[in-house]
PDB file of C-alpha atoms in Angstrom:
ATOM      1  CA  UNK A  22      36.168  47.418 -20.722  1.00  0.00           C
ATOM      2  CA  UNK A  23      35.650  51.371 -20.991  1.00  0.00           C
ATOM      3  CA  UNK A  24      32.470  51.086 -18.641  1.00  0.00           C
ATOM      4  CA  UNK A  25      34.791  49.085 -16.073  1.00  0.00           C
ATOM      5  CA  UNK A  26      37.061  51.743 -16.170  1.00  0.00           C
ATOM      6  CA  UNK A  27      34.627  53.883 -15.555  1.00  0.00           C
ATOM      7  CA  UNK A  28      33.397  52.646 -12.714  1.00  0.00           C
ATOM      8  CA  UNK A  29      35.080  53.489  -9.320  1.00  0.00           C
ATOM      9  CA  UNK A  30      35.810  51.945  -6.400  1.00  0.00           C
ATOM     10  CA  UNK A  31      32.832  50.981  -4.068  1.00  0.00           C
ATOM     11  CA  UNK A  32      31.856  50.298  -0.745  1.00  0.00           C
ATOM     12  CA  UNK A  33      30.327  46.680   0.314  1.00  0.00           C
ATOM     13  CA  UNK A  34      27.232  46.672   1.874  1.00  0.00           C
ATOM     14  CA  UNK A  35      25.747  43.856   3.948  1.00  0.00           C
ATOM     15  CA  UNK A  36      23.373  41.450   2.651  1.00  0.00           C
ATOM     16  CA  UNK A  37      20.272  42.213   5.161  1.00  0.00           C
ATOM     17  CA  UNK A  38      17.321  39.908   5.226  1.00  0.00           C
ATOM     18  CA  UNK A  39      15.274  42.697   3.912  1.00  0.00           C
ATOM     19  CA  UNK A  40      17.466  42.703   0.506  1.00  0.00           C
ATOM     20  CA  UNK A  41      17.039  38.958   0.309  1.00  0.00           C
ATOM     21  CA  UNK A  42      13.191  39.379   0.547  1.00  0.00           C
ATOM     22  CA  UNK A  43      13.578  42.295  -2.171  1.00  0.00           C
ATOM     23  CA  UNK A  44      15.562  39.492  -4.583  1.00  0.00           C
ATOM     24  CA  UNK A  45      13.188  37.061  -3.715  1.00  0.00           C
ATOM     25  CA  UNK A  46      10.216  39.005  -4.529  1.00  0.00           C
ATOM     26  CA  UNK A  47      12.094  40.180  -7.732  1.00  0.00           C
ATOM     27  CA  UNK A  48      12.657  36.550  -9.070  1.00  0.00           C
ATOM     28  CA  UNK A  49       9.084  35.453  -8.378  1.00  0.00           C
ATOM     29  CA  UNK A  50       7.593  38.828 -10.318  1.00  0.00           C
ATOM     30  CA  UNK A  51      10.016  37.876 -13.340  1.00  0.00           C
ATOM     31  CA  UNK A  52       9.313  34.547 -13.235  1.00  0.00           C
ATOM     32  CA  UNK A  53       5.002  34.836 -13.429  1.00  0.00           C
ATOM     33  CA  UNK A  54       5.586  37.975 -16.314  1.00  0.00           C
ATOM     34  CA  UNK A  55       8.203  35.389 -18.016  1.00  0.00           C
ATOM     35  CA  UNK A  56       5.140  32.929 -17.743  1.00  0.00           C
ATOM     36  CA  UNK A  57       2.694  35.620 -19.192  1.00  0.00           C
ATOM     37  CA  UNK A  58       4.731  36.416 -22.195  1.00  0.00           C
ATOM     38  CA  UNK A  59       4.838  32.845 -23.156  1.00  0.00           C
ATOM     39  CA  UNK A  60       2.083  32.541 -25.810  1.00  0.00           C
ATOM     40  CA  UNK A  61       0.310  29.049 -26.876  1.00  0.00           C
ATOM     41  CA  UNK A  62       2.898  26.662 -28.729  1.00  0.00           C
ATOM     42  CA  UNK A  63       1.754  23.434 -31.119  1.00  0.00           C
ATOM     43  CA  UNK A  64       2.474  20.544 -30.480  1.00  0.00           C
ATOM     44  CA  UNK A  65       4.573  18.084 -32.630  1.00  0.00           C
ATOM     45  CA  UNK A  66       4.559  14.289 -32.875  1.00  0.00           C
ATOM     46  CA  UNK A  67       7.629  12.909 -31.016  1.00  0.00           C
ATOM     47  CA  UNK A  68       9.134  10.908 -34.651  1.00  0.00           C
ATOM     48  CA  UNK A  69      11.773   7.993 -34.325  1.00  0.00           C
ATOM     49  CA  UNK A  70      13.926  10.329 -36.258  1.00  0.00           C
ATOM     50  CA  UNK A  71      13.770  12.958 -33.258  1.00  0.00           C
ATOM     51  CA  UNK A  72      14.697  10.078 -31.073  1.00  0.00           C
ATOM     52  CA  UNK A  73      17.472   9.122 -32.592  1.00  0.00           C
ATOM     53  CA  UNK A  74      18.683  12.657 -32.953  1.00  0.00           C
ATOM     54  CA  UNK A  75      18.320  12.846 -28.856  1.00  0.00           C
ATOM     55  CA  UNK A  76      19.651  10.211 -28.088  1.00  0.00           C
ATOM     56  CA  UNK A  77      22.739  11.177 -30.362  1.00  0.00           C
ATOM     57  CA  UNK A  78      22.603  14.587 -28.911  1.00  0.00           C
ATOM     58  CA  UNK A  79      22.892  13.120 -25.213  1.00  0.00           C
ATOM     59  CA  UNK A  80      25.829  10.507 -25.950  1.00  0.00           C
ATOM     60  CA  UNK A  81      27.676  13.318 -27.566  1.00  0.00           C
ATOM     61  CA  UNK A  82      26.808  15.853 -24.631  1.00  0.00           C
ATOM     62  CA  UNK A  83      27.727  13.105 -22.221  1.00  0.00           C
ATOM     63  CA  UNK A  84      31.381  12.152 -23.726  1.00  0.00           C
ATOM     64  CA  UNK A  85      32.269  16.256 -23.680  1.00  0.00           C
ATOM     65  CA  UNK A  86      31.094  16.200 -20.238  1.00  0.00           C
ATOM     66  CA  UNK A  87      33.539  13.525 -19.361  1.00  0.00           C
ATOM     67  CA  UNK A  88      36.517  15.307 -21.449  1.00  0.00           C
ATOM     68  CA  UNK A  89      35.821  18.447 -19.776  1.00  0.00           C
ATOM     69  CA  UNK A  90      36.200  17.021 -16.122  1.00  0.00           C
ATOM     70  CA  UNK A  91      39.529  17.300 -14.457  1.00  0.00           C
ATOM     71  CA  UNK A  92      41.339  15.757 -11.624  1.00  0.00           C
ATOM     72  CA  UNK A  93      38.983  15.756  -8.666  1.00  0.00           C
ATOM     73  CA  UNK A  94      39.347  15.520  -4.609  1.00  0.00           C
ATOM     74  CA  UNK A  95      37.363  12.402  -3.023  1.00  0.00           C
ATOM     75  CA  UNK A  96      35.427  13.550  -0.325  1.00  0.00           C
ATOM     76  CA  UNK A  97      34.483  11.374   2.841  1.00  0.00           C
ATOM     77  CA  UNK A  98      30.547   9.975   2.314  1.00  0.00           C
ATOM     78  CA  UNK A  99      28.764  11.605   5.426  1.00  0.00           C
ATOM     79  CA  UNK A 100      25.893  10.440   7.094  1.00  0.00           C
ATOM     80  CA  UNK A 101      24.061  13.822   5.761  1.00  0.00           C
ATOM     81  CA  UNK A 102      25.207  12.745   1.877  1.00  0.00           C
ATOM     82  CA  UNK A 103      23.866   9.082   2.503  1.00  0.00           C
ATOM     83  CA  UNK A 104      20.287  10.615   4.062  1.00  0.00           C
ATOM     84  CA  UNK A 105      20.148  12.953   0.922  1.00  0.00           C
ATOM     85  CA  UNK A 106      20.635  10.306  -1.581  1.00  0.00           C
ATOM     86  CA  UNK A 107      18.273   7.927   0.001  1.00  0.00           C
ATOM     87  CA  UNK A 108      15.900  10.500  -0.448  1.00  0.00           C
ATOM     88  CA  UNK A 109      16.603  10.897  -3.792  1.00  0.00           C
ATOM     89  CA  UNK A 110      15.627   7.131  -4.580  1.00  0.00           C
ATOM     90  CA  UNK A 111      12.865   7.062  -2.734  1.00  0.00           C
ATOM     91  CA  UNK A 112      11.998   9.911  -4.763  1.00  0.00           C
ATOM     92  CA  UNK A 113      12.625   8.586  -8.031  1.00  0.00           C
ATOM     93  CA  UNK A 114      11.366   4.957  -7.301  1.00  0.00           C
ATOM     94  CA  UNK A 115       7.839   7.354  -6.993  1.00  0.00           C
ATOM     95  CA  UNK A 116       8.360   9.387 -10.256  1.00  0.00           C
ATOM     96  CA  UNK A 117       9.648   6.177 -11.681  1.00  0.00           C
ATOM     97  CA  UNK A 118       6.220   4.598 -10.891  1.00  0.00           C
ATOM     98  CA  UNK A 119       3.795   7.435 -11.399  1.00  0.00           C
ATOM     99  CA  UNK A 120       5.006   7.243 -15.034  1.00  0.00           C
ATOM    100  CA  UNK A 121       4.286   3.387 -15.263  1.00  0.00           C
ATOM    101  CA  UNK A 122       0.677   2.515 -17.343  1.00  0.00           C
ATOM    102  CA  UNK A 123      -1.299  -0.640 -17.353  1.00  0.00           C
ATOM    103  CA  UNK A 124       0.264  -3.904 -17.396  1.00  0.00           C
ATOM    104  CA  UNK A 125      -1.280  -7.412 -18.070  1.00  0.00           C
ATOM    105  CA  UNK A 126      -0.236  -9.639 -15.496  1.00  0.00           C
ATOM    106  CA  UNK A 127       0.430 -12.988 -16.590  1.00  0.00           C
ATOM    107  CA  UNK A 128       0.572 -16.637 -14.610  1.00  0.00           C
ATOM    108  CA  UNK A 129       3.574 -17.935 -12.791  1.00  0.00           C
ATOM    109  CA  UNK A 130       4.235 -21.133 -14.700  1.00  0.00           C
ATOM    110  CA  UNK A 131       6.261 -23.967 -13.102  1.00  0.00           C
ATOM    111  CA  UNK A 132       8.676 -23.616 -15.513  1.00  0.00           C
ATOM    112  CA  UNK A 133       9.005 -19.944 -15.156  1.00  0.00           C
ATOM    113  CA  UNK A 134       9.632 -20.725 -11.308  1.00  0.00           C
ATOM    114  CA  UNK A 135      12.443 -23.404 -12.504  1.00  0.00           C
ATOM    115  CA  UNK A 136      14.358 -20.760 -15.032  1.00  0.00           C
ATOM    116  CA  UNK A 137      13.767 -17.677 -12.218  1.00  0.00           C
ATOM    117  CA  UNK A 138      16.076 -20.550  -9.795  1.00  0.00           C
ATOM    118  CA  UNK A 139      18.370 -21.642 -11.976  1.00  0.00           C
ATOM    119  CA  UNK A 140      18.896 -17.937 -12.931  1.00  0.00           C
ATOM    120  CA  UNK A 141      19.279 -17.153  -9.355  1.00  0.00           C
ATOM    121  CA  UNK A 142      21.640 -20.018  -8.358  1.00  0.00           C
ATOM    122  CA  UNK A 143      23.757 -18.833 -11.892  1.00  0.00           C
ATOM    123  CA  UNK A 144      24.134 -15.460 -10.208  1.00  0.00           C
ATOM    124  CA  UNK A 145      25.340 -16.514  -7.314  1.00  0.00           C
ATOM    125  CA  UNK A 146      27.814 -18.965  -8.169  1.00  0.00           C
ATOM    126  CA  UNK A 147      29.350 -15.872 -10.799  1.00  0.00           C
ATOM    127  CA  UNK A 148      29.365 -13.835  -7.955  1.00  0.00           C
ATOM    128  CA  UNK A 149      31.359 -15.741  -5.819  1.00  0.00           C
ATOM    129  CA  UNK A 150      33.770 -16.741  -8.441  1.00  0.00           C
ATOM    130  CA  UNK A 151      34.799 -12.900  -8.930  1.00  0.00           C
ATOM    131  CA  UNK A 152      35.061 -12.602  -5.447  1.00  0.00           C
ATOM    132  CA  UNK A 153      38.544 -12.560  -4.163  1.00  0.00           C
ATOM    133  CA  UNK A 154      40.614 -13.625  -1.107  1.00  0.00           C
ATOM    134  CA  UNK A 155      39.825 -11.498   1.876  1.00  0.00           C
ATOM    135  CA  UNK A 156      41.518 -11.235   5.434  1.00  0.00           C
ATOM    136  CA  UNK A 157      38.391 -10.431   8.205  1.00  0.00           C
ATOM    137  CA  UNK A 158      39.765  -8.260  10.579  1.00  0.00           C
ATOM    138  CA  UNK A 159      38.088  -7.842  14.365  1.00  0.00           C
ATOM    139  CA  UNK A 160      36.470  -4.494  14.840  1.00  0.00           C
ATOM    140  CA  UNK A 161      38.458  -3.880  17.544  1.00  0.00           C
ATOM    141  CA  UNK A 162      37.619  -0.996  20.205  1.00  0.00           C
ATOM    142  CA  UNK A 163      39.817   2.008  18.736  1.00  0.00           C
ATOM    143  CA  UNK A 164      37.855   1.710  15.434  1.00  0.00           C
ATOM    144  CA  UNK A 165      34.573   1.904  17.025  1.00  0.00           C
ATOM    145  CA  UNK A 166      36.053   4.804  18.821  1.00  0.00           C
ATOM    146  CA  UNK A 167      36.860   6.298  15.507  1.00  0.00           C
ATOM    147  CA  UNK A 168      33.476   5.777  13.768  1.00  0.00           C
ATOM    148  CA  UNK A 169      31.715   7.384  16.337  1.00  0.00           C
ATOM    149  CA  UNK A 170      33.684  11.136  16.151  1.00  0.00           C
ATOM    150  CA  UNK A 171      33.718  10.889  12.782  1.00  0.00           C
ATOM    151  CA  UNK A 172      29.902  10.681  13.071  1.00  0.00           C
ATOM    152  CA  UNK A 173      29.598  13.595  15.879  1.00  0.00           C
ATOM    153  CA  UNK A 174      31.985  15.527  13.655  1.00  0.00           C
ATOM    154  CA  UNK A 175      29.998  15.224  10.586  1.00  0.00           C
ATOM    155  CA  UNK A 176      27.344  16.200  12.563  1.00  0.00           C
ATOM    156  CA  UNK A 177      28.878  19.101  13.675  1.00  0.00           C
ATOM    157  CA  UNK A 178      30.358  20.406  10.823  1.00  0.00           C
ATOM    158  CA  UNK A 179      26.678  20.128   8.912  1.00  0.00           C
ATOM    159  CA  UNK A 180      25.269  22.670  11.411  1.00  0.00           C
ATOM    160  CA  UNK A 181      28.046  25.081  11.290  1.00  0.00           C
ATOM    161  CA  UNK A 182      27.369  25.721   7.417  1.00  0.00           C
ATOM    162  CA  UNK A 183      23.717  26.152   8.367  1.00  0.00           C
ATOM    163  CA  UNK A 184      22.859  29.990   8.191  1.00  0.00           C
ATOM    164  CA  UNK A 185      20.530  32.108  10.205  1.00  0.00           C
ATOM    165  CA  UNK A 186      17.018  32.106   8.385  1.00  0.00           C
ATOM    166  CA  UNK A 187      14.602  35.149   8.785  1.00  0.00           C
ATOM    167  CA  UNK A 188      10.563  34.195   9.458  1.00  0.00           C
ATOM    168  CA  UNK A 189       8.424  35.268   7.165  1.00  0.00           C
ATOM    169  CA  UNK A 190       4.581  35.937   8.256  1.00  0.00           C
ATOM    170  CA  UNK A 191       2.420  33.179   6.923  1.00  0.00           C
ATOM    171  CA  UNK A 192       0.150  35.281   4.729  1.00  0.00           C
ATOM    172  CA  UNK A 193      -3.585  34.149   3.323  1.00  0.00           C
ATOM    173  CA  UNK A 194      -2.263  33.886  -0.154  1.00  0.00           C
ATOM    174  CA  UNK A 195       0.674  31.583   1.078  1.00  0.00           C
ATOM    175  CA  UNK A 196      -2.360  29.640   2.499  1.00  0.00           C
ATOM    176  CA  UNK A 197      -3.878  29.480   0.270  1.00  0.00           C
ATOM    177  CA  UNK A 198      -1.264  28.623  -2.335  1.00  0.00           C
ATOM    178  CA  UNK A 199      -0.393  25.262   0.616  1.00  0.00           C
ATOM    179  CA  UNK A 200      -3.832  24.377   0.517  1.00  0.00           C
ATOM    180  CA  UNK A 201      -3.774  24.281  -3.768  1.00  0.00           C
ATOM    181  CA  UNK A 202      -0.650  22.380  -3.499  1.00  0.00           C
ATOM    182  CA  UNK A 203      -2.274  19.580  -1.610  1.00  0.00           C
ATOM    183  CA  UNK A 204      -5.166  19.414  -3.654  1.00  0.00           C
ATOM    184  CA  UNK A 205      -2.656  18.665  -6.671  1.00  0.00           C
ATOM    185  CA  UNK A 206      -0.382  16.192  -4.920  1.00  0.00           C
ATOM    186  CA  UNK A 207      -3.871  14.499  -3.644  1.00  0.00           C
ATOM    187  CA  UNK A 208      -5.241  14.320  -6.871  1.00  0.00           C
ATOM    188  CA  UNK A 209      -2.281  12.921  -8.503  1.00  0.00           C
ATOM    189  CA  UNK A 210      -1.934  10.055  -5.867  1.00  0.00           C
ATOM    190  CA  UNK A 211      -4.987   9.452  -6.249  1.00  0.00           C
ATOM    191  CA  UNK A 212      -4.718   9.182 -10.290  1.00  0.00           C
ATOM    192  CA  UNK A 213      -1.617   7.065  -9.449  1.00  0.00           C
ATOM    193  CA  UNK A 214      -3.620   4.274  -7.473  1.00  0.00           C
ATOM    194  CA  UNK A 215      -5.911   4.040  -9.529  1.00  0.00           C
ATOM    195  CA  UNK A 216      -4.028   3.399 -12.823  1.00  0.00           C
ATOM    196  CA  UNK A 217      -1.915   0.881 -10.607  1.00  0.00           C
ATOM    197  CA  UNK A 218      -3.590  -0.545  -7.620  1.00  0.00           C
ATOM    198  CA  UNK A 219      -7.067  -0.202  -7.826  1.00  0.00           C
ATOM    199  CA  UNK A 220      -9.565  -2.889  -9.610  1.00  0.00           C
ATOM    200  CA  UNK A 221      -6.319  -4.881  -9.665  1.00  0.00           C
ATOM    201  CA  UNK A 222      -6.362  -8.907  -8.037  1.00  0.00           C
ATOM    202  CA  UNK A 223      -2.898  -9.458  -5.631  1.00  0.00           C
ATOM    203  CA  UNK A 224      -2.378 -13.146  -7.022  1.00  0.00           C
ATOM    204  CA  UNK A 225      -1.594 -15.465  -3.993  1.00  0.00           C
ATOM    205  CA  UNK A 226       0.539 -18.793  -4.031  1.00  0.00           C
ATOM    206  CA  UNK A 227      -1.449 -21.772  -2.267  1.00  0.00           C
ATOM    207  CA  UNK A 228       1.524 -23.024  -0.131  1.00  0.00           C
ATOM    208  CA  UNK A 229       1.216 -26.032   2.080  1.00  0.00           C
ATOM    209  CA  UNK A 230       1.582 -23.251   4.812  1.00  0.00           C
ATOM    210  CA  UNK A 231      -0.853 -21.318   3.582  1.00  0.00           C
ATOM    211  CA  UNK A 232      -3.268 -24.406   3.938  1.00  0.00           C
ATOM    212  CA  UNK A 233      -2.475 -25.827   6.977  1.00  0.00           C
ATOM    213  CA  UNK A 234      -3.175 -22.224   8.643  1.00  0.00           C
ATOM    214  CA  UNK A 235      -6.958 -22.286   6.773  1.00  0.00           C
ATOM    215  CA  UNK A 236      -7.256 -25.906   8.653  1.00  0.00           C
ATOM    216  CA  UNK A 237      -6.468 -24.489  11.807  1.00  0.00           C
ATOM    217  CA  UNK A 238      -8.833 -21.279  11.564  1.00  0.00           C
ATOM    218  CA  UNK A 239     -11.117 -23.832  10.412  1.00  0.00           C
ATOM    219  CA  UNK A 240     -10.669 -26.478  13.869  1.00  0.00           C
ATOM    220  CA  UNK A 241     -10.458 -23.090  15.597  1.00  0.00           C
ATOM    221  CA  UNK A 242     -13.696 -21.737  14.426  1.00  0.00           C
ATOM    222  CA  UNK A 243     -15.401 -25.218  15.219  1.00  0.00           C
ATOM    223  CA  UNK A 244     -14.564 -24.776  18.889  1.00  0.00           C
ATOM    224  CA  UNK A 245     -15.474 -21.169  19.395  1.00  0.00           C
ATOM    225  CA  UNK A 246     -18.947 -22.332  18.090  1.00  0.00           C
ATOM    226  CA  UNK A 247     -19.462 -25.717  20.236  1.00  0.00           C
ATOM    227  CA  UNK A 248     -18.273 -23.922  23.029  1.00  0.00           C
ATOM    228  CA  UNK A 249     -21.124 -21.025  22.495  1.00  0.00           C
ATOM    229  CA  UNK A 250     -23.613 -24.157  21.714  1.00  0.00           C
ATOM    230  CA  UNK A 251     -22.447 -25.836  25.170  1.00  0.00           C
ATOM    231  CA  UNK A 252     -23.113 -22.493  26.750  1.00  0.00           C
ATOM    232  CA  UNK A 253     -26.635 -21.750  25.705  1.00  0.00           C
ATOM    233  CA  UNK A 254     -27.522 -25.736  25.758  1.00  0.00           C
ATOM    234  CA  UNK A 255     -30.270 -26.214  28.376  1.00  0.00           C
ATOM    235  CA  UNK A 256     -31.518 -22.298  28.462  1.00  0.00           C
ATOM    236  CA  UNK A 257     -35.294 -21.978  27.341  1.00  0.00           C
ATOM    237  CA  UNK A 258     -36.761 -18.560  26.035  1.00  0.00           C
ATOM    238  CA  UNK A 259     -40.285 -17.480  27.611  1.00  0.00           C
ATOM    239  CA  UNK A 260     -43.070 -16.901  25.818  1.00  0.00           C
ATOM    240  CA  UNK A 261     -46.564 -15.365  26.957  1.00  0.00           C
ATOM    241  CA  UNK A 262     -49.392 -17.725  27.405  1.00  0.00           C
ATOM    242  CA  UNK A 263     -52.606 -15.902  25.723  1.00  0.00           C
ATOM    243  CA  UNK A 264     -55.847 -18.072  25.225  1.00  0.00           C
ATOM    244  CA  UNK A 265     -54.960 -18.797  21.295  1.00  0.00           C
ATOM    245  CA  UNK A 266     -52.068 -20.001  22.717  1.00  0.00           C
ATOM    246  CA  UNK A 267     -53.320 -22.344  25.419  1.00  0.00           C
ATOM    247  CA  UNK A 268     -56.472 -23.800  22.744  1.00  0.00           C
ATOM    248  CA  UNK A 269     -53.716 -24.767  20.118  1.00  0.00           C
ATOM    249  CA  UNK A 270     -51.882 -26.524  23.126  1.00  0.00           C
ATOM    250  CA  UNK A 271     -54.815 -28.767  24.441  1.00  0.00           C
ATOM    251  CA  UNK A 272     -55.932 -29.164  20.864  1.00  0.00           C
ATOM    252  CA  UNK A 273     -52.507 -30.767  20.402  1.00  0.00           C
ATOM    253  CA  UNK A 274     -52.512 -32.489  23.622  1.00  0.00           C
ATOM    254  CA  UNK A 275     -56.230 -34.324  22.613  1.00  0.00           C
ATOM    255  CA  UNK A 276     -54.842 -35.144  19.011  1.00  0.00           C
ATOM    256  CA  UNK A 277     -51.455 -36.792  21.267  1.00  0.00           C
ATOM    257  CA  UNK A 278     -53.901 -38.705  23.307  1.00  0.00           C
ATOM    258  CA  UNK A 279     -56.282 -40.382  20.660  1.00  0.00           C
ATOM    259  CA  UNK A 280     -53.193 -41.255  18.493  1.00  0.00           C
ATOM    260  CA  UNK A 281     -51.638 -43.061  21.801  1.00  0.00           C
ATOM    261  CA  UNK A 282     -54.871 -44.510  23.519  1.00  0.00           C
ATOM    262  CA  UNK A 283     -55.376 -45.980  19.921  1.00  0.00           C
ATOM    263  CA  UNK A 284     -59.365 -44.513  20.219  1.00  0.00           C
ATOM    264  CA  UNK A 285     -59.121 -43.724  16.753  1.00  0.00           C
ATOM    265  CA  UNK A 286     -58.861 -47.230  15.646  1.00  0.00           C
ATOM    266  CA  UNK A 287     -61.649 -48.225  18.156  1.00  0.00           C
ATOM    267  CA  UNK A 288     -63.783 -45.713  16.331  1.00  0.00           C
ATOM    268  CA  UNK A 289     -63.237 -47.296  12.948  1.00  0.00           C
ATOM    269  CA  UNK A 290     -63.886 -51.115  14.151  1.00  0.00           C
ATOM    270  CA  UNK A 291     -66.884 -50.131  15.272  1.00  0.00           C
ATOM    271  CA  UNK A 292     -68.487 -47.721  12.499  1.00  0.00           C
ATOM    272  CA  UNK A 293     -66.876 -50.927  10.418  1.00  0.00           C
ATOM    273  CA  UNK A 294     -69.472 -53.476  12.604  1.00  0.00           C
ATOM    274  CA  UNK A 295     -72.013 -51.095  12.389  1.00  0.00           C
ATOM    275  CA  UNK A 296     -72.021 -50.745   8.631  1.00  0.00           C
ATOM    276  CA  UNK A 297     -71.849 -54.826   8.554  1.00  0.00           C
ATOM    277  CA  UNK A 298     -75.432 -54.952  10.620  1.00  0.00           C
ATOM    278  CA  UNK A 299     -77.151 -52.448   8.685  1.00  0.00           C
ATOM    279  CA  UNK A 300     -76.069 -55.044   5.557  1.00  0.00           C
ATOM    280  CA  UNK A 301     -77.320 -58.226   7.499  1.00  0.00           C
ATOM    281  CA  UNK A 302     -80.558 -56.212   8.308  1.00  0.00           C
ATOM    282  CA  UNK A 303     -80.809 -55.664   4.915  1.00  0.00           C
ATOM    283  CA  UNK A 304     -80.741 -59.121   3.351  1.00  0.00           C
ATOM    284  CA  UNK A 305     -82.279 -60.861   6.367  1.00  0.00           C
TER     285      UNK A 305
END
């Protein structure tokens, strides 16, 4: 109170963009001499005692929350507030899985398949039982009329409330500091695919559709290779004639003729009646 009084009356300056670098620079330096000061810590065991006590804590923390919160104004949901929370579950669907370890994957069992149905067709019929009587009403003309200002406004009013930004030079160190930032996000995809994708067998119903589209590649596959067969069906390949060539060819050609011409045979018959008169000759 005393140094209030003290004080006098002042004159208000201008925020420039130099005094928001200055405060910018300011937080950073506090915030890496915070991060020096911090010496090494030990680590405790996370007990179910401390769970329970955190849990407790956050119930209790939650329920003052909601005591302390008075009467509120409903705001209109914007197109800007419906892109900013999709963004936010896209977000947390990849936390959400980054944070997600091994899993064993087990067989679809026909009966799983039956209780997964009937569980589906439960849901739907206690859906439509809380569902009330409703009166459709046309989108007429005036209400599409309507939507679309209400968009443009939204629009509108968004980049009103944006505020002039000052350019900073991109310096090496903020280079470098991008480039170290991609490493890390690379290496921790990378981490994350290979904990969850990678090593990992996608299993694959066989559906009667499934099969009738491997017959038809099949049929299909057939055709492509008559149809090359018909193509190349009559063509020949040459070959040089060289002398080894030509020898084995009338070598071949002889053996073809003596197996035809039936001389071979002849031969035998007669080194057969030879061998017969060289016996009579012997005993006559």
């Amino acid at each position: 109170v005393l140094y209030k009084e003290s004080v006098g009356v002042g004159t208000p300056t201008p925020v420039t963009p130099e005094m928001e670098r200055v405060k910018r620079n300011q937080e950073i330096c506090s915030s890496v001499l915070y991060k020096e000061n911090i010496g090494k810590a030990t680590p405790t065991p996370v007990t179910p005692e401390m769970e329970r006590v955190k849990r407790n804590q956050e119930i209790i923390s939650s329920v003052l929350y909601k005591e302390n919160v008075g009467k509120v104004t409903p705001t209109p949901l914007t197109p800007e507030m419906e892109r900013v929370r999709r963004n936010q579950e896209i977000i947390s669907s990849v936390l959400y899985k980054e944070n997600v370890g091994q899993a064993t994957p087990t067989p679809v069992t026909p009966e799983m398949e039956r209780v997964k149905r009937n569980q589906e067709q439960i849901s739907s019929v206690s859906y439509r039982e809380c569902l009330g009587k409703a009166t459709p009403s046309p989108v007429t003309l005036e209400m599409e009329r309507v939507k679309r200002n209400q968009e443009q406004l939204s629009s509108v009013l968004y980049k009103e409330h944006m505020a002039k930004g000052t350019p900073t030079p991109l310096t090496p160190e903020m280079e470098r500091a991008k480039r170290n930032q991609e490493n890390i996000s690379s290496v921790l995809y990378s981490d994350s695919f290979r904990k969850q994708v990678q090593g990992k067998a996608a299993y694959v119903l066989d559906t009667p559709e499934m099969r009738r589209v491997r017959e038809s590649q099949k049929h299909i596959s057939t055709v492509k290779y008559h149809e090359d067969f018909e193509k190349s069906k009559g063509s020949f390949t040459p070959v040089v004639t060289d002398p080894i060539t030509e020898r084995v060819k009338k070598n071949m050609q002889d053996f073809s003729d003596i197996s035809y011409r039936g001389i071979q045979r002849r031969v035998v018959e007669m080194e057969q009646k030879r061998v017969d008169q060289d016996q009579e000759t012997l005993t006559g």
